[in-house]
């Protein structure tokens, strides 16, 4: 952790230690974990106290930890050649419900991450809050502290089904009014549940079960760092240098 982040983490823990679970650095950013019942108090302290002054809320996003650490792509026991080798077909839309991915032991499924910025101090911090109930994830709304949280929370509600208690108008914001489910949940099929088309006879748009798309693996969920990929990068770089010459 760099010196600025370390100093900030120490100050936050000294001031709010009894209301936070802990702090860590992830990808160069300080992350503070809090319980839902302490989210509003911690957020208000970070906004109002002069030593912090995180006056801007930059983003509120949802996270689904279902199947965390699992992957459809073998990363260590297959060769580096070929695109689709090692795919096990364990992702959404490609598993039996009885064998569906599960959250890891001791881990809550849904979390909300709040990105805060202090212009005065040129610092950033992220608040992460895990909902207690996986079946009905509920966290407090931050709209009373930052009005900009309104649309961000509606987006997280729409895509993840996370309920923000105290939100003034919690409605879907990206999907259709009749949309069923929450498309960013890990157990939501990648091909969707229904598709729409215009029916010439009925002269209206109708909804039908998806039949035109087959479930398939498009993007690996694990970053591979094996020697084969490193060698391929080296060969591409060498080829680019020869082309430039």
mmCIF file of C-alpha atoms in Angstrom:
data_model
loop_
_atom_site.group_PDB
_atom_site.id
_atom_site.type_symbol
_atom_site.label_atom_id
_atom_site.label_comp_id
_atom_site.label_asym_id
_atom_site.label_seq_id
_atom_site.Cartn_x
_atom_site.Cartn_y
_atom_site.Cartn_z
ATOM 1 C CA UNK A 1 0.000 0.000 0.000
ATOM 2 C CA UNK A 2 1.471 3.389 -0.944
ATOM 3 C CA UNK A 3 2.175 5.990 1.740
ATOM 4 C CA UNK A 4 -0.867 8.171 0.999
ATOM 5 C CA UNK A 5 -3.253 5.208 1.060
ATOM 6 C CA UNK A 6 -1.592 3.836 4.196
ATOM 7 C CA UNK A 7 -1.949 7.157 5.983
ATOM 8 C CA UNK A 8 -5.583 7.468 4.922
ATOM 9 C CA UNK A 9 -6.318 3.890 6.007
ATOM 10 C CA UNK A 10 -4.764 4.522 9.406
ATOM 11 C CA UNK A 11 -6.756 7.720 9.898
ATOM 12 C CA UNK A 12 -10.016 6.043 8.899
ATOM 13 C CA UNK A 13 -9.403 3.073 11.186
ATOM 14 C CA UNK A 14 -8.447 5.384 14.063
ATOM 15 C CA UNK A 15 -11.563 7.503 13.627
ATOM 16 C CA UNK A 16 -14.121 4.899 12.508
ATOM 17 C CA UNK A 17 -12.571 1.661 13.679
ATOM 18 C CA UNK A 18 -15.586 0.490 15.668
ATOM 19 C CA UNK A 19 -17.870 0.949 12.644
ATOM 20 C CA UNK A 20 -15.769 -0.713 9.937
ATOM 21 C CA UNK A 21 -14.821 -4.331 9.388
ATOM 22 C CA UNK A 22 -11.400 -3.631 7.929
ATOM 23 C CA UNK A 23 -9.459 -2.003 5.111
ATOM 24 C CA UNK A 24 -7.235 -3.213 2.302
ATOM 25 C CA UNK A 25 -5.741 -2.055 -0.951
ATOM 26 C CA UNK A 26 -7.016 -3.550 -4.214
ATOM 27 C CA UNK A 27 -5.645 -2.456 -7.595
ATOM 28 C CA UNK A 28 -4.093 0.627 -6.061
ATOM 29 C CA UNK A 29 -7.295 1.708 -4.323
ATOM 30 C CA UNK A 30 -8.181 1.770 -0.647
ATOM 31 C CA UNK A 31 -11.254 -0.371 0.083
ATOM 32 C CA UNK A 32 -13.153 -0.077 3.374
ATOM 33 C CA UNK A 33 -15.539 -2.902 4.331
ATOM 34 C CA UNK A 34 -18.613 -1.967 6.378
ATOM 35 C CA UNK A 35 -21.799 -3.657 7.548
ATOM 36 C CA UNK A 36 -25.121 -2.416 6.101
ATOM 37 C CA UNK A 37 -26.170 -0.966 9.454
ATOM 38 C CA UNK A 38 -23.015 1.183 9.549
ATOM 39 C CA UNK A 39 -22.891 2.250 5.893
ATOM 40 C CA UNK A 40 -24.734 5.562 6.307
ATOM 41 C CA UNK A 41 -22.787 6.613 9.384
ATOM 42 C CA UNK A 42 -19.403 5.834 7.856
ATOM 43 C CA UNK A 43 -20.338 7.495 4.554
ATOM 44 C CA UNK A 44 -21.516 10.656 6.316
ATOM 45 C CA UNK A 45 -18.332 10.854 8.381
ATOM 46 C CA UNK A 46 -16.202 10.499 5.270
ATOM 47 C CA UNK A 47 -18.208 13.247 3.583
ATOM 48 C CA UNK A 48 -18.521 15.783 6.404
ATOM 49 C CA UNK A 49 -15.377 15.522 8.521
ATOM 50 C CA UNK A 50 -12.662 17.977 7.496
ATOM 51 C CA UNK A 51 -9.875 15.422 7.711
ATOM 52 C CA UNK A 52 -11.582 13.284 5.039
ATOM 53 C CA UNK A 53 -13.872 15.572 2.988
ATOM 54 C CA UNK A 54 -14.991 12.984 0.397
ATOM 55 C CA UNK A 55 -17.519 15.372 -1.056
ATOM 56 C CA UNK A 56 -18.197 13.561 -4.339
ATOM 57 C CA UNK A 57 -19.911 10.218 -4.881
ATOM 58 C CA UNK A 58 -18.562 8.940 -8.192
ATOM 59 C CA UNK A 59 -20.330 5.583 -8.509
ATOM 60 C CA UNK A 60 -22.458 2.959 -6.798
ATOM 61 C CA UNK A 61 -22.319 -0.516 -8.300
ATOM 62 C CA UNK A 62 -23.488 -4.012 -7.436
ATOM 63 C CA UNK A 63 -21.396 -7.185 -7.204
ATOM 64 C CA UNK A 64 -22.533 -10.804 -7.382
ATOM 65 C CA UNK A 65 -20.076 -13.249 -5.768
ATOM 66 C CA UNK A 66 -21.941 -16.356 -6.927
ATOM 67 C CA UNK A 67 -19.372 -18.900 -8.096
ATOM 68 C CA UNK A 68 -16.500 -16.717 -6.881
ATOM 69 C CA UNK A 69 -13.172 -18.404 -7.605
ATOM 70 C CA UNK A 70 -14.751 -20.907 -9.983
ATOM 71 C CA UNK A 71 -14.072 -20.861 -13.702
ATOM 72 C CA UNK A 72 -15.146 -22.628 -16.864
ATOM 73 C CA UNK A 73 -11.627 -22.383 -18.222
ATOM 74 C CA UNK A 74 -8.843 -24.748 -17.174
ATOM 75 C CA UNK A 75 -5.802 -22.575 -16.614
ATOM 76 C CA UNK A 76 -3.025 -24.911 -15.502
ATOM 77 C CA UNK A 77 -3.628 -28.447 -16.802
ATOM 78 C CA UNK A 78 -4.217 -27.796 -20.522
ATOM 79 C CA UNK A 79 -1.923 -26.577 -23.287
ATOM 80 C CA UNK A 80 -1.838 -22.920 -24.323
ATOM 81 C CA UNK A 81 -2.774 -23.643 -27.952
ATOM 82 C CA UNK A 82 -6.331 -23.260 -29.200
ATOM 83 C CA UNK A 83 -9.107 -20.918 -28.111
ATOM 84 C CA UNK A 84 -11.844 -23.164 -26.792
ATOM 85 C CA UNK A 85 -9.821 -25.959 -25.180
ATOM 86 C CA UNK A 86 -10.424 -26.592 -21.505
ATOM 87 C CA UNK A 87 -13.953 -25.172 -21.405
ATOM 88 C CA UNK A 88 -16.000 -27.118 -18.880
ATOM 89 C CA UNK A 89 -19.391 -25.475 -19.416
ATOM 90 C CA UNK A 90 -20.131 -24.504 -15.817
ATOM 91 C CA UNK A 91 -21.340 -20.943 -16.361
ATOM 92 C CA UNK A 92 -24.875 -19.504 -16.394
ATOM 93 C CA UNK A 93 -27.123 -21.268 -18.885
ATOM 94 C CA UNK A 94 -24.792 -24.276 -19.077
ATOM 95 C CA UNK A 95 -25.356 -26.124 -15.806
ATOM 96 C CA UNK A 96 -28.077 -28.169 -14.152
ATOM 97 C CA UNK A 97 -29.837 -26.236 -11.395
ATOM 98 C CA UNK A 98 -28.867 -28.864 -8.836
ATOM 99 C CA UNK A 99 -25.195 -28.301 -9.752
ATOM 100 C CA UNK A 100 -25.411 -24.494 -9.982
ATOM 101 C CA UNK A 101 -22.503 -22.383 -8.706
ATOM 102 C CA UNK A 102 -22.543 -21.515 -5.027
ATOM 103 C CA UNK A 103 -21.030 -18.745 -2.961
ATOM 104 C CA UNK A 104 -17.930 -19.708 -1.021
ATOM 105 C CA UNK A 105 -18.102 -20.564 2.697
ATOM 106 C CA UNK A 106 -18.513 -17.497 4.866
ATOM 107 C CA UNK A 107 -19.061 -15.201 1.892
ATOM 108 C CA UNK A 108 -22.241 -13.238 1.265
ATOM 109 C CA UNK A 109 -23.418 -13.243 -2.325
ATOM 110 C CA UNK A 110 -24.317 -9.609 -3.027
ATOM 111 C CA UNK A 111 -22.292 -6.502 -2.281
ATOM 112 C CA UNK A 112 -22.498 -2.804 -3.073
ATOM 113 C CA UNK A 113 -19.342 -0.794 -3.801
ATOM 114 C CA UNK A 114 -19.422 2.991 -3.345
ATOM 115 C CA UNK A 115 -16.674 5.071 -4.978
ATOM 116 C CA UNK A 116 -15.898 8.366 -3.204
ATOM 117 C CA UNK A 117 -13.585 11.203 -4.262
ATOM 118 C CA UNK A 118 -12.084 14.052 -2.252
ATOM 119 C CA UNK A 119 -11.163 16.897 -4.586
ATOM 120 C CA UNK A 120 -9.701 18.898 -1.730
ATOM 121 C CA UNK A 121 -7.308 16.130 -0.656
ATOM 122 C CA UNK A 122 -6.936 14.432 -4.070
ATOM 123 C CA UNK A 123 -7.824 11.041 -2.605
ATOM 124 C CA UNK A 124 -10.186 8.201 -3.424
ATOM 125 C CA UNK A 125 -11.759 5.499 -1.298
ATOM 126 C CA UNK A 126 -14.194 2.673 -1.951
ATOM 127 C CA UNK A 127 -16.800 1.497 0.556
ATOM 128 C CA UNK A 128 -17.879 -2.128 0.178
ATOM 129 C CA UNK A 129 -20.997 -3.375 1.920
ATOM 130 C CA UNK A 130 -22.283 -6.978 1.742
ATOM 131 C CA UNK A 131 -26.037 -7.487 2.113
ATOM 132 C CA UNK A 132 -26.953 -9.865 4.939
ATOM 133 C CA UNK A 133 -29.667 -11.767 3.032
ATOM 134 C CA UNK A 134 -28.772 -13.449 -0.276
ATOM 135 C CA UNK A 135 -32.442 -14.096 -1.093
ATOM 136 C CA UNK A 136 -33.451 -10.442 -0.639
ATOM 137 C CA UNK A 137 -30.320 -8.268 -0.582
ATOM 138 C CA UNK A 138 -31.031 -4.943 1.140
ATOM 139 C CA UNK A 139 -28.639 -2.077 1.900
ATOM 140 C CA UNK A 140 -29.345 1.528 2.932
ATOM 141 C CA UNK A 141 -29.802 4.138 0.216
ATOM 142 C CA UNK A 142 -27.237 6.933 0.011
ATOM 143 C CA UNK A 143 -29.586 9.348 -1.739
ATOM 144 C CA UNK A 144 -30.005 11.317 1.482
ATOM 145 C CA UNK A 145 -26.258 12.067 1.460
ATOM 146 C CA UNK A 146 -25.592 12.350 -2.280
ATOM 147 C CA UNK A 147 -28.409 12.956 -4.760
ATOM 148 C CA UNK A 148 -26.184 11.505 -7.490
ATOM 149 C CA UNK A 149 -26.703 8.072 -5.912
ATOM 150 C CA UNK A 150 -30.276 8.009 -7.246
ATOM 151 C CA UNK A 151 -29.660 6.644 -10.732
ATOM 152 C CA UNK A 152 -26.676 4.531 -9.685
ATOM 153 C CA UNK A 153 -28.829 2.715 -7.129
ATOM 154 C CA UNK A 154 -31.643 2.232 -9.627
ATOM 155 C CA UNK A 155 -29.118 0.647 -11.987
ATOM 156 C CA UNK A 156 -27.845 -1.742 -9.306
ATOM 157 C CA UNK A 157 -31.451 -2.603 -8.419
ATOM 158 C CA UNK A 158 -32.322 -3.252 -12.061
ATOM 159 C CA UNK A 159 -29.264 -5.335 -12.949
ATOM 160 C CA UNK A 160 -28.592 -7.144 -9.649
ATOM 161 C CA UNK A 161 -31.881 -6.983 -7.741
ATOM 162 C CA UNK A 162 -30.281 -5.195 -4.784
ATOM 163 C CA UNK A 163 -32.875 -3.213 -2.822
ATOM 164 C CA UNK A 164 -31.823 0.203 -1.495
ATOM 165 C CA UNK A 165 -33.837 0.946 1.625
ATOM 166 C CA UNK A 166 -34.952 4.588 1.670
ATOM 167 C CA UNK A 167 -34.578 5.237 -2.045
ATOM 168 C CA UNK A 168 -37.295 7.715 -3.140
ATOM 169 C CA UNK A 169 -38.194 6.018 -6.452
ATOM 170 C CA UNK A 170 -36.631 2.570 -6.841
ATOM 171 C CA UNK A 171 -37.645 1.467 -10.352
ATOM 172 C CA UNK A 172 -35.923 -0.270 -13.243
ATOM 173 C CA UNK A 173 -33.851 2.104 -15.334
ATOM 174 C CA UNK A 174 -32.250 0.063 -18.169
ATOM 175 C CA UNK A 175 -34.479 -2.940 -18.844
ATOM 176 C CA UNK A 176 -38.046 -3.076 -20.121
ATOM 177 C CA UNK A 177 -41.002 -2.618 -17.756
ATOM 178 C CA UNK A 178 -41.999 -6.256 -18.204
ATOM 179 C CA UNK A 179 -38.475 -7.637 -17.863
ATOM 180 C CA UNK A 180 -38.198 -10.695 -15.629
ATOM 181 C CA UNK A 181 -35.061 -11.233 -13.565
ATOM 182 C CA UNK A 182 -31.858 -9.280 -13.136
ATOM 183 C CA UNK A 183 -29.434 -9.678 -16.068
ATOM 184 C CA UNK A 184 -26.138 -9.104 -14.201
ATOM 185 C CA UNK A 185 -26.750 -11.887 -11.704
ATOM 186 C CA UNK A 186 -24.357 -14.774 -12.284
ATOM 187 C CA UNK A 187 -27.202 -17.304 -12.531
ATOM 188 C CA UNK A 188 -29.021 -15.300 -15.227
ATOM 189 C CA UNK A 189 -28.656 -17.068 -18.619
ATOM 190 C CA UNK A 190 -26.311 -15.254 -21.009
ATOM 191 C CA UNK A 191 -28.831 -15.758 -23.803
ATOM 192 C CA UNK A 192 -31.654 -14.346 -21.667
ATOM 193 C CA UNK A 193 -35.008 -15.898 -20.880
ATOM 194 C CA UNK A 194 -37.143 -14.430 -23.659
ATOM 195 C CA UNK A 195 -36.711 -12.741 -27.021
ATOM 196 C CA UNK A 196 -39.021 -10.274 -28.770
ATOM 197 C CA UNK A 197 -40.172 -9.922 -32.345
ATOM 198 C CA UNK A 198 -42.876 -8.109 -34.244
ATOM 199 C CA UNK A 199 -45.749 -10.383 -35.235
ATOM 200 C CA UNK A 200 -47.258 -9.375 -38.581
ATOM 201 C CA UNK A 201 -50.553 -11.143 -37.915
ATOM 202 C CA UNK A 202 -51.065 -9.749 -34.424
ATOM 203 C CA UNK A 203 -49.461 -6.437 -35.435
ATOM 204 C CA UNK A 204 -47.647 -6.058 -32.152
ATOM 205 C CA UNK A 205 -44.421 -7.023 -30.428
ATOM 206 C CA UNK A 206 -44.581 -10.426 -28.738
ATOM 207 C CA UNK A 207 -42.350 -12.185 -26.221
ATOM 208 C CA UNK A 208 -41.197 -15.767 -26.839
ATOM 209 C CA UNK A 209 -38.776 -18.195 -25.167
ATOM 210 C CA UNK A 210 -35.278 -17.904 -26.609
ATOM 211 C CA UNK A 211 -34.822 -20.345 -29.500
ATOM 212 C CA UNK A 212 -32.479 -18.542 -31.886
ATOM 213 C CA UNK A 213 -29.380 -18.438 -29.642
ATOM 214 C CA UNK A 214 -27.382 -21.352 -28.256
ATOM 215 C CA UNK A 215 -25.531 -20.998 -24.914
ATOM 216 C CA UNK A 216 -21.813 -20.629 -25.561
ATOM 217 C CA UNK A 217 -18.618 -19.483 -23.902
ATOM 218 C CA UNK A 218 -17.387 -16.154 -25.242
ATOM 219 C CA UNK A 219 -15.000 -14.656 -22.708
ATOM 220 C CA UNK A 220 -12.898 -16.458 -20.076
ATOM 221 C CA UNK A 221 -13.543 -15.371 -16.494
ATOM 222 C CA UNK A 222 -9.965 -16.080 -15.382
ATOM 223 C CA UNK A 223 -6.821 -14.218 -16.456
ATOM 224 C CA UNK A 224 -4.125 -16.713 -17.399
ATOM 225 C CA UNK A 225 -0.462 -15.988 -16.715
ATOM 226 C CA UNK A 226 1.113 -19.168 -18.086
ATOM 227 C CA UNK A 227 4.308 -19.358 -20.114
ATOM 228 C CA UNK A 228 2.465 -20.072 -23.380
ATOM 229 C CA UNK A 229 0.696 -16.726 -23.316
ATOM 230 C CA UNK A 230 3.917 -14.952 -22.378
ATOM 231 C CA UNK A 231 5.683 -16.591 -25.318
ATOM 232 C CA UNK A 232 2.884 -15.575 -27.674
ATOM 233 C CA UNK A 233 3.164 -11.961 -26.502
ATOM 234 C CA UNK A 234 6.930 -12.045 -27.111
ATOM 235 C CA UNK A 235 6.434 -13.423 -30.616
ATOM 236 C CA UNK A 236 3.859 -10.752 -31.455
ATOM 237 C CA UNK A 237 6.197 -8.031 -30.198
ATOM 238 C CA UNK A 238 9.048 -9.419 -32.282
ATOM 239 C CA UNK A 239 6.809 -9.551 -35.352
ATOM 240 C CA UNK A 240 5.743 -5.933 -34.812
ATOM 241 C CA UNK A 241 9.395 -4.840 -34.638
ATOM 242 C CA UNK A 242 10.211 -6.641 -37.908
ATOM 243 C CA UNK A 243 7.231 -5.011 -39.570
ATOM 244 C CA UNK A 244 8.330 -1.573 -38.392
ATOM 245 C CA UNK A 245 11.825 -2.132 -39.796
#
